[in-house]
Coordinates of C-alpha atoms and ligand atoms in Angstrom, one line a residue:
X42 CA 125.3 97.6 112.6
X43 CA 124.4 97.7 108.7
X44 CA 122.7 94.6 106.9
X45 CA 123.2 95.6 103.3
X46 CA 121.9 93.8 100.8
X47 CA 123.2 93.7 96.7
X48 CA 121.3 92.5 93.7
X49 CA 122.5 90.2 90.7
X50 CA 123.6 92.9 88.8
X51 CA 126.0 94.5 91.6
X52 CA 127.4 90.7 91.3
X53 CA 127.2 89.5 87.3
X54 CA 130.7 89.7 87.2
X55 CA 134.6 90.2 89.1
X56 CA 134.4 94.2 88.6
X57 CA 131.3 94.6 90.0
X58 CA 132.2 92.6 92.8
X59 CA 135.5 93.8 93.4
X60 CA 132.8 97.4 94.1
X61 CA 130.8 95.4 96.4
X62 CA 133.9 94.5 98.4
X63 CA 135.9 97.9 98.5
X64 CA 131.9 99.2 99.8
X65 CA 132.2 96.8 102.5
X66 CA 135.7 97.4 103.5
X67 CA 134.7 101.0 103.7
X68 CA 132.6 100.6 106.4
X69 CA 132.7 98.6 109.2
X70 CA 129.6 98.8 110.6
X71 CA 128.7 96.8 107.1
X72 CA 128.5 93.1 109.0
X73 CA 126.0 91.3 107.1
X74 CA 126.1 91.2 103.1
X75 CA 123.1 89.4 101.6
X76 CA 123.6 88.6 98.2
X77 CA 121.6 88.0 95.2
X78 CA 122.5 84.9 92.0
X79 CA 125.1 86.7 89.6
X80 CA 122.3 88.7 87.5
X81 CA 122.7 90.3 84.1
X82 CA 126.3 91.0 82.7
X83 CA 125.0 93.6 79.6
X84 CA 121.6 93.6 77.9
X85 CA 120.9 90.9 76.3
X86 CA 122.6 88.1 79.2
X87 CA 120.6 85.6 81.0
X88 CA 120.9 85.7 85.3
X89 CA 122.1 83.1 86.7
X90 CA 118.4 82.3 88.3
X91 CA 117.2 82.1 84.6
X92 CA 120.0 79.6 83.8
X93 CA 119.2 77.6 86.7
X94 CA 115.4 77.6 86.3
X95 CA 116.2 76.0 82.7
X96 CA 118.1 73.4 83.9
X97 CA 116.0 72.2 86.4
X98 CA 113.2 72.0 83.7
X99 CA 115.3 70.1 81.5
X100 CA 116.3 67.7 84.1
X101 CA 112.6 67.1 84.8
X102 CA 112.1 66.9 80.9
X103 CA 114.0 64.1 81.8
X104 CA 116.8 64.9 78.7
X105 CA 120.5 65.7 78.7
X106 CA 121.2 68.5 81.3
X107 CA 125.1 68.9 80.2
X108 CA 124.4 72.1 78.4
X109 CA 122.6 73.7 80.7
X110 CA 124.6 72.4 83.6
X111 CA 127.6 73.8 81.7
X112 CA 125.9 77.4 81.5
X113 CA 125.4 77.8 84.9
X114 CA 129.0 76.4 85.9
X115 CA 130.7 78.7 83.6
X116 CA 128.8 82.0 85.1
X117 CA 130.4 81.1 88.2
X118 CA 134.0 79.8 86.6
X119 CA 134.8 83.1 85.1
X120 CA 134.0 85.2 88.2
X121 CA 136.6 82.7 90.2
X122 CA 139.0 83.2 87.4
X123 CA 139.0 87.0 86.7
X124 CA 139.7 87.4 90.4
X125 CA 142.1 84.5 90.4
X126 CA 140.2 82.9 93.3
X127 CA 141.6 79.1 92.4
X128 CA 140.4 75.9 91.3
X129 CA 139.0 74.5 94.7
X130 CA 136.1 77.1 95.2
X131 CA 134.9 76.1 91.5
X132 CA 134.7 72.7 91.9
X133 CA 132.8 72.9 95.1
X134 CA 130.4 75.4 93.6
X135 CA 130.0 72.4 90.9
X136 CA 129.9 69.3 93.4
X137 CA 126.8 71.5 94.6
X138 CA 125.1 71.9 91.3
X139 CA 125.3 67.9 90.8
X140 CA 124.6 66.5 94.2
X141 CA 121.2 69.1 93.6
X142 CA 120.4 67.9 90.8
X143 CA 120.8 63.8 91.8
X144 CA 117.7 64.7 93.6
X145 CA 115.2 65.2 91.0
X146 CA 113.7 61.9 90.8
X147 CA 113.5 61.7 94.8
X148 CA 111.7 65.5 95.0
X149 CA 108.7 66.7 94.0
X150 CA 108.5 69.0 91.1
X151 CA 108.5 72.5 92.8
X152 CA 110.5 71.1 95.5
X153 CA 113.2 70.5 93.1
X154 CA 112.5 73.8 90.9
X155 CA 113.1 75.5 94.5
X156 CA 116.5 73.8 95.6
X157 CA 117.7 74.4 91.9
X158 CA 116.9 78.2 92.1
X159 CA 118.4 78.5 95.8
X160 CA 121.3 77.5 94.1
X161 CA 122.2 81.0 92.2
X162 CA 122.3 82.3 95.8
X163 CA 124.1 79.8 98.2
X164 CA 126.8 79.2 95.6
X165 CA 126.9 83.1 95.3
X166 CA 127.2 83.9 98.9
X167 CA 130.2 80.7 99.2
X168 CA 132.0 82.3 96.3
X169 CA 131.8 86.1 97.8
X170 CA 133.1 84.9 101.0
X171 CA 135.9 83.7 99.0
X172 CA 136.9 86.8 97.3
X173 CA 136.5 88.8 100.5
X174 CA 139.1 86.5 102.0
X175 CA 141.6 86.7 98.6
X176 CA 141.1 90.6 99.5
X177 CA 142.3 90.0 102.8
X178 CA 139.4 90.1 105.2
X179 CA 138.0 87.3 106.7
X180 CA 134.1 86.6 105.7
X181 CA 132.1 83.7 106.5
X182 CA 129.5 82.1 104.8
X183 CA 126.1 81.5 107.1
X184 CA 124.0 78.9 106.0
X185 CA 119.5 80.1 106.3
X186 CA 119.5 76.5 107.7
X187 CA 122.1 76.9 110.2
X188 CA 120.8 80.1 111.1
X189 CA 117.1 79.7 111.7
X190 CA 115.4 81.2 108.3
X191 CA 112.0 79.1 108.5
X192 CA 109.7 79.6 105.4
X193 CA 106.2 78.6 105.2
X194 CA 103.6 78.2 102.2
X195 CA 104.3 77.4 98.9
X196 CA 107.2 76.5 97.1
X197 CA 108.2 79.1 95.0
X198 CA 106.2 81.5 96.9
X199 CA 107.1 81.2 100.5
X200 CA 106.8 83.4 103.0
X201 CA 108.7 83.7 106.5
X202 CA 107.7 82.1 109.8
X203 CA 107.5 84.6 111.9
X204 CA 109.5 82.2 114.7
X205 CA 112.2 82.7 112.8
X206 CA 113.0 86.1 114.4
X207 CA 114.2 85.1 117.2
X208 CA 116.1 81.8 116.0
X209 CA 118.0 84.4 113.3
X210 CA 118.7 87.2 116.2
X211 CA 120.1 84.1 118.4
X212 CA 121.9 82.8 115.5
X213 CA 123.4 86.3 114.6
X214 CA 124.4 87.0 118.4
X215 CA 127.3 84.4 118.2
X216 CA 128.3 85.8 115.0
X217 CA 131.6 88.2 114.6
X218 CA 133.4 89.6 111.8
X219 CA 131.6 89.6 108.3
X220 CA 128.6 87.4 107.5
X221 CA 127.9 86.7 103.6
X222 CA 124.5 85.6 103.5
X223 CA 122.6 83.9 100.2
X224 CA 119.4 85.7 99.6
X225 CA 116.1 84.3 98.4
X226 CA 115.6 81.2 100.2
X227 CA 115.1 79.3 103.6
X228 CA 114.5 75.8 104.7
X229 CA 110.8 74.1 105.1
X230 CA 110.1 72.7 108.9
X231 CA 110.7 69.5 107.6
X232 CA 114.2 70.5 105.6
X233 CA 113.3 71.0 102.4
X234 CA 114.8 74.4 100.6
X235 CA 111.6 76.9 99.2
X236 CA 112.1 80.9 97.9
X237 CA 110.3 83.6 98.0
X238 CA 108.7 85.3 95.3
X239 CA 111.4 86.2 92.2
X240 CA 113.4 89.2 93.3
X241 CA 113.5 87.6 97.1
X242 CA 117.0 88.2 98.2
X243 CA 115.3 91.8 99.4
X244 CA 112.7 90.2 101.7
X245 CA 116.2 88.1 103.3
X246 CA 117.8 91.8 103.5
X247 CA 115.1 93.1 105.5
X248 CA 113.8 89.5 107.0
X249 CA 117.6 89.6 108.8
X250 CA 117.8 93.5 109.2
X251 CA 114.7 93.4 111.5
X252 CA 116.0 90.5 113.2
X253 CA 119.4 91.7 114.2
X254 CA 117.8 95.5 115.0
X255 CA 120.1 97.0 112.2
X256 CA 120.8 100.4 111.9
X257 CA 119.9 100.4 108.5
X258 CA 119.1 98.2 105.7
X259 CA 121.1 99.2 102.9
X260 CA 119.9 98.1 99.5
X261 CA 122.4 98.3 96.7
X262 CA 121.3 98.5 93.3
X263 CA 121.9 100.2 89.7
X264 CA 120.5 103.3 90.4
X265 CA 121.9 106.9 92.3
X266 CA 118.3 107.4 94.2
X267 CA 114.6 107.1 93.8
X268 CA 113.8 109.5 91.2
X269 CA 110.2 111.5 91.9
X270 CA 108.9 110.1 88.5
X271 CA 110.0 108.1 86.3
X272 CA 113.0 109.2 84.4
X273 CA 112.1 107.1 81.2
X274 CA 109.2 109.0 80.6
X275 CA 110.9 112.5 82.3
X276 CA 114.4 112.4 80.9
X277 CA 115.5 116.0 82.7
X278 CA 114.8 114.1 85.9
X279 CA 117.9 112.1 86.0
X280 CA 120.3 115.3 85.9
X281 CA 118.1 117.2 88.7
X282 CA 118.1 115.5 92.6
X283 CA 116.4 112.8 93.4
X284 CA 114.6 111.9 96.3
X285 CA 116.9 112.5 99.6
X286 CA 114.7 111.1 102.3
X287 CA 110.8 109.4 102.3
X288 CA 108.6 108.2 104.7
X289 CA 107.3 104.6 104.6
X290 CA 103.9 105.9 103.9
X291 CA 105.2 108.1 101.0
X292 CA 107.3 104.8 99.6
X293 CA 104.1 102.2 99.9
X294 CA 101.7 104.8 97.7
X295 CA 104.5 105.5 95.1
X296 CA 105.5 101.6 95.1
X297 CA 101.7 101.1 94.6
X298 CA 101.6 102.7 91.6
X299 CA 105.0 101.2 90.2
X300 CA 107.6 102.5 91.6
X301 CA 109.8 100.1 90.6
X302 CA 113.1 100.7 92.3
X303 CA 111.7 98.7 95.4
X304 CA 109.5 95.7 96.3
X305 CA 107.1 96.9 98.9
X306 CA 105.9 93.8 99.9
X307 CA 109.8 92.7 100.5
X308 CA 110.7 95.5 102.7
X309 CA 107.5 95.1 105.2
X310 CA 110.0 93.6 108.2
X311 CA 112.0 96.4 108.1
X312 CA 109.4 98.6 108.0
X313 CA 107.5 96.7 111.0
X314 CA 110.7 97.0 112.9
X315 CA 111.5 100.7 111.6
X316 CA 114.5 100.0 110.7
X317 CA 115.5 103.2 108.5
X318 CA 115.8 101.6 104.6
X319 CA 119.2 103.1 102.3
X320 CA 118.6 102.5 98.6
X321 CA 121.9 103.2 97.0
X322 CA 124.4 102.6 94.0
X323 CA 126.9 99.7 93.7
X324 CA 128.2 102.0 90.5
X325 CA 128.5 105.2 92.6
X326 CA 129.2 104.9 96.6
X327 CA 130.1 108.1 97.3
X328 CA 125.9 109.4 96.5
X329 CA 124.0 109.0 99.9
X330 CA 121.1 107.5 97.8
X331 CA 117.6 107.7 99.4
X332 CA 116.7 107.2 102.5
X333 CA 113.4 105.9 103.9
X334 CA 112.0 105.9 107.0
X335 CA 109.1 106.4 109.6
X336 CA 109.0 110.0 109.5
X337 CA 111.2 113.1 108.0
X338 CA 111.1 116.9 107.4
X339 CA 108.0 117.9 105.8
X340 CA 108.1 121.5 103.6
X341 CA 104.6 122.0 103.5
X342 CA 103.4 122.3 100.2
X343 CA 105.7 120.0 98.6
X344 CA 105.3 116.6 96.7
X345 CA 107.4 113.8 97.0
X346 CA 107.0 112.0 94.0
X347 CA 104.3 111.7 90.8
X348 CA 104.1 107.7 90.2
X349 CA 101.8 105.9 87.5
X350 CA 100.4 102.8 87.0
X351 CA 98.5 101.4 84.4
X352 CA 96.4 98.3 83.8
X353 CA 93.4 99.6 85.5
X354 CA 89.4 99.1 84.8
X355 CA 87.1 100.9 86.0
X356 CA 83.1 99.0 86.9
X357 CA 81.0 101.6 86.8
X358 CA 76.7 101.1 88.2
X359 CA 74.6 103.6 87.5
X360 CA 71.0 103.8 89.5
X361 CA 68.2 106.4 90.1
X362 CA 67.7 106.6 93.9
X363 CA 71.0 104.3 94.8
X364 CA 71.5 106.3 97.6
X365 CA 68.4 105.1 99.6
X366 CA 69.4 101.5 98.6
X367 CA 70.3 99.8 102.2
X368 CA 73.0 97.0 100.9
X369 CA 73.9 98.2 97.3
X370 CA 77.2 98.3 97.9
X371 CA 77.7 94.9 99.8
X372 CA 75.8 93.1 96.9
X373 CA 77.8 94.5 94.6
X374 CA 81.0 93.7 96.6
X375 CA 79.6 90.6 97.2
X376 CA 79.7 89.6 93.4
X377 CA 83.4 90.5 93.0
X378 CA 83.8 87.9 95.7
X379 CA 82.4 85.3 94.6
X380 CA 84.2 85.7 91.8
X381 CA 87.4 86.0 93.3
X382 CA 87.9 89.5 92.0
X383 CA 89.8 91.7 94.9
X384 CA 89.4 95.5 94.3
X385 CA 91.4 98.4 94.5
X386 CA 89.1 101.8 94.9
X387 CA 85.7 102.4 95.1
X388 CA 85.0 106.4 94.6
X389 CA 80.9 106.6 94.0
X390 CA 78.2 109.6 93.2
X391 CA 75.0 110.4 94.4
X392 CA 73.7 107.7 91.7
X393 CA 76.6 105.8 90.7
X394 CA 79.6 103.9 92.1
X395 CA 82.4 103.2 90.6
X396 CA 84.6 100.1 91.2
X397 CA 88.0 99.9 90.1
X398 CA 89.9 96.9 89.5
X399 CA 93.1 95.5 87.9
X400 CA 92.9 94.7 84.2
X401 CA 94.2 91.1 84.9
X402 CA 91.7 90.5 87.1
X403 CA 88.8 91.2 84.7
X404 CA 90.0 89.8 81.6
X405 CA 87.8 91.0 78.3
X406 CA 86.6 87.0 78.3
X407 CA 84.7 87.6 82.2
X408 CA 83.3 90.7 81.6
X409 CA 80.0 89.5 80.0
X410 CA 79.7 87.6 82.8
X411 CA 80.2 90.4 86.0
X412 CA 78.2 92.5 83.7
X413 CA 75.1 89.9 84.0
X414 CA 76.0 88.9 87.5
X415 CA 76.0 92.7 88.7
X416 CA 72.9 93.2 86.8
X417 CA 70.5 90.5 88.5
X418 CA 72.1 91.3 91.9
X419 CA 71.7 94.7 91.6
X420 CA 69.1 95.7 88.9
X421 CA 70.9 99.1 88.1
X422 CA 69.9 101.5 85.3
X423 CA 73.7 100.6 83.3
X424 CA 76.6 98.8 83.8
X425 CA 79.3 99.8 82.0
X426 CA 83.0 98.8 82.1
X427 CA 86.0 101.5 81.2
X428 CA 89.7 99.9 79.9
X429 CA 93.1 101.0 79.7
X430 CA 92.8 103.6 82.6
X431 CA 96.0 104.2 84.0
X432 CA 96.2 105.9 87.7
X433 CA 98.3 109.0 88.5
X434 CA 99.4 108.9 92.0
X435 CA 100.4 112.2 93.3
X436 CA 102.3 111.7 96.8
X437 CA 103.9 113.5 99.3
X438 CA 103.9 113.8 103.2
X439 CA 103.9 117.9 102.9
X440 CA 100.4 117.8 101.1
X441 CA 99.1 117.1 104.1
X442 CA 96.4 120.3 105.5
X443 CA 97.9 122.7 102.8
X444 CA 95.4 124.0 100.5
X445 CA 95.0 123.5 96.9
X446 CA 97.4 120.9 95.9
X447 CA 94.8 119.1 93.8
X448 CA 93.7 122.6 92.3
X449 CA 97.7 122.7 91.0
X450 CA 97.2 119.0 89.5
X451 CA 93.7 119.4 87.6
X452 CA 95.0 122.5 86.4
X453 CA 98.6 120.8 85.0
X454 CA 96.6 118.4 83.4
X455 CA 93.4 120.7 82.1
X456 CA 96.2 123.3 80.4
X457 CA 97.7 119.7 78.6
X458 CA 94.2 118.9 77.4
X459 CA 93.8 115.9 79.5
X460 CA 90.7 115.0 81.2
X461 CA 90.0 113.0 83.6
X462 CA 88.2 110.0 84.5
X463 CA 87.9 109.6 88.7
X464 CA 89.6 111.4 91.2
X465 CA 90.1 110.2 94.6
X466 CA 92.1 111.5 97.8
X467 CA 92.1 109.3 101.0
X468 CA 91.8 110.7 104.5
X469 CA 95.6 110.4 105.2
X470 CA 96.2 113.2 102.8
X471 CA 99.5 111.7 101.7
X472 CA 98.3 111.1 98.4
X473 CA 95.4 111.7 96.1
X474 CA 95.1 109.2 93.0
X475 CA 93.8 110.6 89.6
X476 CA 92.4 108.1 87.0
X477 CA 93.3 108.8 83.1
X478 CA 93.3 107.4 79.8
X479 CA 96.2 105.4 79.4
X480 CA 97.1 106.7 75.9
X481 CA 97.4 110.3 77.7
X482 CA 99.8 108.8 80.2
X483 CA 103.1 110.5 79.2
X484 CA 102.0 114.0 78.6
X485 CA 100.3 113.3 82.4
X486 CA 103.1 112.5 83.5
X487 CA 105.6 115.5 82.4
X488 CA 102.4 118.0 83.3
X489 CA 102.2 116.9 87.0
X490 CA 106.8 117.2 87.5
X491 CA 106.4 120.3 86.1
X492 CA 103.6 121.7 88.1
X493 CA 105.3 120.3 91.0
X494 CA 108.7 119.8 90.6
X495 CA 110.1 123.0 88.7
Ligands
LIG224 N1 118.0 85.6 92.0 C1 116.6 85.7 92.4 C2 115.9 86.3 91.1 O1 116.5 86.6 90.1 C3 116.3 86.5 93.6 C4 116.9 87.9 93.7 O2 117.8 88.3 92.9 O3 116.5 88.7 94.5 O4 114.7 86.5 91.2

């Protein structure tokens, strides 16, 4: 069985949706569809989320919601038209969107910002099963209620109860035929609707495809594969291949360093529960996509995929002798704690470590501050802080024990004149991270697909 799962903008409008359905009919191991809020119909449209997050704000401004009531109705109203899907389904999807928001003055403020957003979803999902029906196949709507999906946490930000596996695998086993399922949200213990993070519906896909042991979890989205860098700032990769199959290891470094074709943190129950993960095209079906999973064939030697991130800062303390100095480091982790400063990498010298840390963590205003904090806990020679680095994250399963795959990289990036400012390779071998300046970013970039990729 398949759990496939379709963003907002497989879904902004009747042509798109009229793909999603002829990729279900085309495979019936396809039983449960989650789906996102209509999303983006060309660039410069608002999703339907968007829309919905305005007018819960304005009814809580307390002012006229007609307007933004209207925008959100109408998203849906053309969809039911264009594929002639009748009046009824409409007005139900509208009933919804008013008997929501009667309960504004009764519901807390994030309470009611979460059953407004849920909204784009759960009207979705009613309104897809509708059109799978006018195509001729029957499809039912499952409620996260009805079907056990517990969250926990904070509104806006929940995460799943983890007793909810069972209750959704129950739920699913006296399910047959085709389930359309809203993504994004679930239902408080005590009834209340909360979402996950923006961009949820993919933890629902692989909340569900973990519960109900799926063959795969297929994520639909705008693009043919995962490409191994990023083709905005590698145009040629979009014509050559991209990436057939991963490993979950290989997916978690380059999603580290933005990868943004994937959430990592949404696909973590289908990775617990190994369930093989299909990223693919609504636009074009017939590409296999990429597929990623808890092992594959490694050709030694080769990279998987050149990601970069930027954003970082890099703490570096300098001292004579710190090497004999029992507790340096904890007291100099200990003052990023206290300060509520999590930290990403820590390479060090024989009389220096480095510390480096996200940007937004250590905004320019709190620097003077760590600076003076490191200094009395730590009385080091310097303290000095480096901006706009930007990490290169060279990955691939088949670097592992072969010989001088960081010798290729320096030397890609010394013949384009770029130096660099850490280097770090962790014991797994998977990957080894390379810190730059972010201004040489590009160039970095095109240097390391060419070494490794032509
Ligand atoms: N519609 C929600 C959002 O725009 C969730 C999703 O699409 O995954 O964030």
């Amino acid at each position: 069985m398949k759990v496939c799962k379709f963003g907002g903008s497989s879904l902004a409008n009747a042509a798109q949706l009229n793909k999603v359905i002829d990729i279900v009919l085309a495979d019936p191991a396809r039983r449960i569809v989650v789906v996102s809020a209509p999303g983006k119909r060309h660039g410069g449209d608002t999703k339907v989320t968007d829309l919905l997050i305005k007018l819960a704000q304005t009814a809580l401004n307390g002012e006229n919601t007609d307007r933004a009531f209207g925008e959100v109705a109408e998203r849906y109203a053309e969809i039911a038209s264009e594929l002639r899907l009748g009046d009824e389904i409409v007005q139900r999807i509208q009933d919804d969107l008013r008997s929501r928001l009667e309960q504004c003055a009764s519901l807390r403020p994030d309470e009611f910002m979460d059953l407004m957003k849920a909204a784009g979803e759960d009207n979705n999902a009613k309104l897809v099963a509708v059109a799978f029906e006018a195509r001729g196949k029957k499809a039912r709507y499952a409620n996260p209620r009805d079907t056990g999906m517990i969250l926990t946490g904070s509104f806006g930000d929940a995460t799943l109860d983890p007793e909810s596996y069972q209750k959704l695998a129950r739920a699913f086993s006296n399910f047959d035929g085709l389930v359309i399922y809203p993504g994004f949200f679930g239902y408080t213990r005590d009834g209340k609707v909360a979402t996950f993070p923006r961009g949820g519906s993919d933890i629902t896909g692989s909340i569900l495809a973990a519960a109900v042991c799926a063959d795969v979890y297929e994520n639909f989205t705008d693009v043919d594969s995962v490409y191994p860098c990023d083709p905005r700032i590698v145009e040629e990769v979009k014509e050559g291949e991209g990436i057939p199959t991963m490993t979950y290891r290989e997916m978690r470094e380059l999603a580290y360093a933005g990868f943004g074709v994937f959430n990592d943190d949404a696909v973590i129950p289908a990775v617990r529960a190994r369930i093989p993960i299909n990223i693919r095209n609504t636009n074009h079906p017939s590409e296999p996509g990429t597929m990623i999973q808890q092992s594959r064939r490694v050709v030694p030697g080769t990279v998987v995929g050149v990601a970069s991130a930027d954003g970082f800062a890099n703490i570096v303390v300098e001292k004579y002798l710190m090497n004999r100095e029992v507790g340096f480091g904890r007291r100099l982790l200990q003052v990023l704690e206290d300060e509520g400063i999590s930290y990403e990498h820590m390479p060090s010298g024989v009389d220096s470590q480095c510390v480096v840390v996200k940007e937004q963590f250590l905004p320019k205003a709190r620097e003077h501050r760590i600076v003076s904090l490191l200094k009395s806990a730590l009385n080091p020679d310097f303290v000095t802080v480096e901006r706009d680095l930007t990490m290169l994250m060279v990955v691939g399963e088949g670097m592992c024990y072969t010989p001088g795959m960081l010798a290729k990289a320096c030397l890609a990036l010394a013949s384009a004149g770029i130096s660099m400012s850490m280097v770090n390779q962790g014991s797994s071998e998977v990957s080894f991270m390379i810190a730059i300046r972010t201004a040489d970013r590009n160039a970095a970039v095109r240097a390391l697909y060419k070494a490794f990729f032509c």
